[in-house]
């Protein structure tokens, strides 16, 4: 099949979170199964230009807000990655969060279709990801309806329902979306234009990144106002767990680590732990207490408040912890304050640091991820593979990947309610486990032997691309 894959981030070129990782790995896994995949993504200012080549003639997109001339660059590896060069839209210091995001990602979406048409890329499937791809799915049902591309199967993946792409309704006119679509069955959401809803309405097949999240988003507690629509489309909604890109995340080959290691030969891990502690300039935990690692965007989603409430008691008893992340200034500030209170026990690094992320997974005894909701979560999978026993709230993809140590196949610690007390209870269970080295090693070993290859997910997407078997 020919698959046109549209994503607003693609690792290693651009990444703020899990979407970038998925867009960097899933297309390749599909290509390895024999499909022809083209990934289309913005040429942001931060994308390294050195290996990219200009190709094709420029295309002019006509919007009521103005014409936009776009050029295409590409990088060719296992899959073809096409970069949309529209400097007014993408030559900026961040990916998202601008007043004209509706227009910027309409440019991405419409350029993806225009380039496909220009190049004779006759897609069987157009696979959009998150709200940034919604205008493409809409265009396939409107302007492109009677073209060859209009016959492509429209697949849409929700990587995080909490980011919805909501815009003032006046943007409809700027984008050329007819007012007749501004209805409860269409693109309207609480009197605004919702790109997320647009995609949910326009796609033939909906997917999200774990089976549990697929169920949760059909309930008011997790549906962010779209649960009714998702229940309505329940038959078309599938949960496919993300994989892990073994080229990037494998402790046996990881270039960021001072020593590599494997489940059967884990001795290098001790060196990773001691170097991590030294490089973060904290004291090692006292005897019998563990080193905790935490990585992730600092937002309400990730449960930083639970950690900030529960962790100090453990630090006072001689545990140590390393925190890496950036995001909400109030949460960053709260972490920095804790850091100042426990300078020898806690290291807080605010920023994005790929190398440190790898070294935390390889050196921590436990990895803490108490998300309030979690579509899939990649870090808990990395920590399983790297031997940092994960501690998670029982939600979404966390629940689908971590098994509590009370079970025979246990690989981590799970708690059921997102409260500071429950978080603290989970940390106490970590200490108990850590003081029983044979048991700790057994739990750790089970995690390290997990199989999170992308092949399984790619096969599941392939089936959805083909559609239901003919009767
Ligand atoms: P989300 O997509 O919600 O941010 P995931 O756990 O699915 O969460 O994926 C996050 C990805 O981004 C992981 O690859 C993680 O290692 C990485 N990441 C997040 N924050 C940082 C950071 N501050 N420095 C380095 N990597 C980070």
mmCIF file of N, CA and C and ligand atoms in Angstrom, residues 9 15-22 159-160 163 209 242 249 294-299 301-302 323-327 349-358 360-361 367 369 371 373-382 398, ligand 1:
data_model
loop_
_atom_site.group_PDB
_atom_site.id
_atom_site.type_symbol
_atom_site.label_atom_id
_atom_site.label_comp_id
_atom_site.label_asym_id
_atom_site.label_seq_id
_atom_site.Cartn_x
_atom_site.Cartn_y
_atom_site.Cartn_z
ATOM 1 N N UNK A 9 5.329 16.384 14.159
ATOM 2 C CA UNK A 9 6.717 16.161 14.598
ATOM 3 C C UNK A 9 7.174 14.779 14.159
ATOM 4 N N UNK A 15 10.872 16.949 17.776
ATOM 5 C CA UNK A 15 10.166 16.157 18.777
ATOM 6 C C UNK A 15 9.930 16.968 20.035
ATOM 7 N N UNK A 16 8.679 16.969 20.500
ATOM 8 C CA UNK A 16 8.424 17.494 21.840
ATOM 9 C C UNK A 16 7.908 16.393 22.749
ATOM 10 N N UNK A 17 7.447 15.280 22.180
ATOM 11 C CA UNK A 17 6.900 14.205 23.011
ATOM 12 C C UNK A 17 6.729 12.933 22.212
ATOM 13 N N UNK A 18 5.841 12.089 22.705
ATOM 14 C CA UNK A 18 5.665 10.759 22.131
ATOM 15 C C UNK A 18 5.288 10.761 20.655
ATOM 16 N N UNK A 19 4.530 11.768 20.200
ATOM 17 C CA UNK A 19 4.143 11.817 18.787
ATOM 18 C C UNK A 19 5.367 11.764 17.873
ATOM 19 N N UNK A 20 6.403 12.524 18.235
ATOM 20 C CA UNK A 20 7.622 12.538 17.422
ATOM 21 C C UNK A 20 8.255 11.160 17.347
ATOM 22 N N UNK A 21 8.285 10.471 18.482
ATOM 23 C CA UNK A 21 8.850 9.118 18.507
ATOM 24 C C UNK A 21 8.055 8.177 17.609
ATOM 25 N N UNK A 22 6.731 8.251 17.700
ATOM 26 C CA UNK A 22 5.880 7.360 16.911
ATOM 27 C C UNK A 22 6.074 7.640 15.418
ATOM 28 N N UNK A 159 -3.082 10.944 19.606
ATOM 29 C CA UNK A 159 -1.936 10.713 20.495
ATOM 30 C C UNK A 159 -2.185 11.333 21.864
ATOM 31 N N UNK A 160 -3.007 12.377 21.906
ATOM 32 C CA UNK A 160 -3.395 12.969 23.191
ATOM 33 C C UNK A 160 -4.650 13.797 22.962
ATOM 34 N N UNK A 163 -5.016 17.780 23.815
ATOM 35 C CA UNK A 163 -4.626 18.876 22.922
ATOM 36 C C UNK A 163 -5.574 18.843 21.728
ATOM 37 N N UNK A 209 -3.484 5.281 21.104
ATOM 38 C CA UNK A 209 -2.200 4.607 21.262
ATOM 39 C C UNK A 209 -2.117 3.569 22.380
ATOM 40 N N UNK A 242 1.686 1.670 21.289
ATOM 41 C CA UNK A 242 2.929 2.060 20.612
ATOM 42 C C UNK A 242 4.036 1.057 20.901
ATOM 43 N N UNK A 249 16.444 3.176 21.628
ATOM 44 C CA UNK A 249 16.270 2.806 23.034
ATOM 45 C C UNK A 249 16.570 1.337 23.228
ATOM 46 N N UNK A 294 12.831 10.490 37.210
ATOM 47 C CA UNK A 294 11.576 11.083 36.718
ATOM 48 C C UNK A 294 11.901 11.874 35.452
ATOM 49 N N UNK A 295 11.179 11.588 34.353
ATOM 50 C CA UNK A 295 11.382 12.334 33.109
ATOM 51 C C UNK A 295 10.008 12.650 32.532
ATOM 52 N N UNK A 296 9.815 13.847 32.028
ATOM 53 C CA UNK A 296 8.572 14.094 31.317
ATOM 54 C C UNK A 296 8.204 15.554 31.281
ATOM 55 N N UNK A 297 7.293 15.880 30.400
ATOM 56 C CA UNK A 297 6.788 17.246 30.344
ATOM 57 C C UNK A 297 6.211 17.601 31.707
ATOM 58 N N UNK A 298 6.526 18.795 32.186
ATOM 59 C CA UNK A 298 5.982 19.217 33.485
ATOM 60 C C UNK A 298 4.627 19.873 33.253
ATOM 61 N N UNK A 299 3.603 19.036 33.260
ATOM 62 C CA UNK A 299 2.234 19.528 33.101
ATOM 63 C C UNK A 299 1.375 18.805 34.119
ATOM 64 N N UNK A 301 -0.905 16.863 33.599
ATOM 65 C CA UNK A 301 -1.118 15.475 33.172
ATOM 66 C C UNK A 301 -0.184 14.499 33.873
ATOM 67 N N UNK A 302 1.060 14.893 34.061
ATOM 68 C CA UNK A 302 2.085 13.930 34.460
ATOM 69 C C UNK A 302 2.166 13.697 35.973
ATOM 70 N N UNK A 323 15.282 14.495 38.512
ATOM 71 C CA UNK A 323 14.093 14.907 37.773
ATOM 72 C C UNK A 323 14.541 15.649 36.516
ATOM 73 N N UNK A 324 14.003 15.248 35.351
ATOM 74 C CA UNK A 324 14.289 15.958 34.096
ATOM 75 C C UNK A 324 12.973 16.300 33.427
ATOM 76 N N UNK A 325 12.798 17.564 33.076
ATOM 77 C CA UNK A 325 11.576 17.938 32.375
ATOM 78 C C UNK A 325 11.479 19.437 32.228
ATOM 79 N N UNK A 326 10.484 19.867 31.485
ATOM 80 C CA UNK A 326 10.227 21.288 31.303
ATOM 81 C C UNK A 326 8.763 21.444 30.967
ATOM 82 N N UNK A 327 8.257 22.642 31.198
ATOM 83 C CA UNK A 327 6.860 22.874 30.859
ATOM 84 C C UNK A 327 6.264 24.003 31.652
ATOM 85 N N UNK A 349 16.646 18.984 36.757
ATOM 86 C CA UNK A 349 17.186 19.574 35.532
ATOM 87 C C UNK A 349 16.023 20.034 34.667
ATOM 88 N N UNK A 350 15.864 21.343 34.555
ATOM 89 C CA UNK A 350 14.774 21.871 33.739
ATOM 90 C C UNK A 350 15.304 22.084 32.331
ATOM 91 N N UNK A 351 14.696 21.394 31.356
ATOM 92 C CA UNK A 351 15.133 21.527 29.970
ATOM 93 C C UNK A 351 14.898 20.215 29.245
ATOM 94 N N UNK A 352 15.297 20.171 27.978
ATOM 95 C CA UNK A 352 15.161 18.952 27.174
ATOM 96 C C UNK A 352 16.560 18.405 26.951
ATOM 97 N N UNK A 353 16.828 17.199 27.410
ATOM 98 C CA UNK A 353 18.184 16.660 27.371
ATOM 99 C C UNK A 353 18.114 15.162 27.058
ATOM 100 N N UNK A 354 18.295 14.852 25.769
ATOM 101 C CA UNK A 354 18.173 13.468 25.290
ATOM 102 C C UNK A 354 19.158 12.549 26.017
ATOM 103 N N UNK A 355 20.403 13.002 26.137
ATOM 104 C CA UNK A 355 21.427 12.176 26.761
ATOM 105 C C UNK A 355 21.068 11.865 28.208
ATOM 106 N N UNK A 356 20.682 12.885 28.964
ATOM 107 C CA UNK A 356 20.344 12.658 30.371
ATOM 108 C C UNK A 356 19.128 11.744 30.498
ATOM 109 N N UNK A 357 18.169 11.883 29.570
ATOM 110 C CA UNK A 357 16.985 11.004 29.615
ATOM 111 C C UNK A 357 17.425 9.535 29.529
ATOM 112 N N UNK A 358 18.338 9.240 28.621
ATOM 113 C CA UNK A 358 18.822 7.853 28.484
ATOM 114 C C UNK A 358 19.565 7.416 29.744
ATOM 115 N N UNK A 360 19.243 8.511 32.790
ATOM 116 C CA UNK A 360 18.335 8.324 33.944
ATOM 117 C C UNK A 360 17.675 6.950 33.861
ATOM 118 N N UNK A 361 17.243 6.564 32.658
ATOM 119 C CA UNK A 361 16.606 5.242 32.517
ATOM 120 C C UNK A 361 17.599 4.128 32.863
ATOM 121 N N UNK A 367 11.593 4.120 38.251
ATOM 122 C CA UNK A 367 11.189 5.245 37.419
ATOM 123 C C UNK A 367 9.753 5.614 37.776
ATOM 124 N N UNK A 369 6.190 7.523 37.294
ATOM 125 C CA UNK A 369 5.343 8.107 36.249
ATOM 126 C C UNK A 369 3.877 8.053 36.682
ATOM 127 N N UNK A 371 1.136 9.594 36.037
ATOM 128 C CA UNK A 371 0.252 10.417 35.195
ATOM 129 C C UNK A 371 -1.210 10.291 35.625
ATOM 130 N N UNK A 373 -3.639 10.979 33.430
ATOM 131 C CA UNK A 373 -4.084 10.210 32.271
ATOM 132 C C UNK A 373 -2.864 10.004 31.399
ATOM 133 N N UNK A 374 -2.852 8.938 30.609
ATOM 134 C CA UNK A 374 -1.660 8.662 29.804
ATOM 135 C C UNK A 374 -2.082 7.861 28.570
ATOM 136 N N UNK A 375 -2.142 8.527 27.413
ATOM 137 C CA UNK A 375 -2.580 7.836 26.189
ATOM 138 C C UNK A 375 -1.798 6.538 25.956
ATOM 139 N N UNK A 376 -0.480 6.617 25.996
ATOM 140 C CA UNK A 376 0.339 5.393 25.920
ATOM 141 C C UNK A 376 1.451 5.505 26.929
ATOM 142 N N UNK A 377 2.273 6.540 26.743
ATOM 143 C CA UNK A 377 3.451 6.678 27.604
ATOM 144 C C UNK A 377 4.564 5.845 27.008
ATOM 145 N N UNK A 378 5.694 6.477 26.809
ATOM 146 C CA UNK A 378 6.845 5.741 26.284
ATOM 147 C C UNK A 378 7.869 5.526 27.380
ATOM 148 N N UNK A 379 7.973 6.509 28.270
ATOM 149 C CA UNK A 379 9.046 6.424 29.262
ATOM 150 C C UNK A 379 8.950 5.199 30.161
ATOM 151 N N UNK A 380 7.725 4.765 30.473
ATOM 152 C CA UNK A 380 7.629 3.567 31.328
ATOM 153 C C UNK A 380 8.091 2.327 30.565
ATOM 154 N N UNK A 381 7.921 2.352 29.225
ATOM 155 C CA UNK A 381 8.414 1.210 28.436
ATOM 156 C C UNK A 381 9.944 1.238 28.366
ATOM 157 N N UNK A 382 10.490 2.438 28.160
ATOM 158 C CA UNK A 382 11.958 2.552 28.159
ATOM 159 C C UNK A 382 12.507 2.059 29.497
ATOM 160 N N UNK A 398 -0.192 3.097 30.699
ATOM 161 C CA UNK A 398 0.612 2.648 31.846
ATOM 162 C C UNK A 398 0.069 1.312 32.342
HETATM 163 P P1 LIG B 1 4.346 12.609 26.125
HETATM 164 O O1 LIG B 1 4.224 12.244 24.687
HETATM 165 O O2 LIG B 1 3.029 12.767 26.825
HETATM 166 O O3 LIG B 1 5.245 13.781 26.353
HETATM 167 P P2 LIG B 1 5.710 10.035 26.415
HETATM 168 O O4 LIG B 1 6.235 9.322 27.614
HETATM 169 O O5 LIG B 1 4.784 9.283 25.534
HETATM 170 O O6 LIG B 1 5.046 11.390 26.924
HETATM 171 O O7 LIG B 1 6.928 10.491 25.508
HETATM 172 C C1 LIG B 1 7.798 11.480 25.905
HETATM 173 C C2 LIG B 1 9.052 11.394 25.073
HETATM 174 O O8 LIG B 1 9.764 12.617 25.191
HETATM 175 C C3 LIG B 1 9.995 10.328 25.549
HETATM 176 O O9 LIG B 1 10.804 9.910 24.480
HETATM 177 C C4 LIG B 1 10.827 11.088 26.598
HETATM 178 O O10 LIG B 1 12.060 10.490 26.860
HETATM 179 C C5 LIG B 1 10.967 12.410 25.950
HETATM 180 N N1 LIG B 1 11.132 13.529 26.867
HETATM 181 C C6 LIG B 1 10.164 14.174 27.547
HETATM 182 N N2 LIG B 1 10.687 15.197 28.252
HETATM 183 C C7 LIG B 1 12.021 15.188 28.026
HETATM 184 C C8 LIG B 1 13.127 15.998 28.467
HETATM 185 N N3 LIG B 1 12.949 17.012 29.293
HETATM 186 N N4 LIG B 1 14.357 15.706 28.000
HETATM 187 C C9 LIG B 1 14.534 14.666 27.158
HETATM 188 N N5 LIG B 1 13.546 13.863 26.715
HETATM 189 C C10 LIG B 1 12.304 14.110 27.128
#
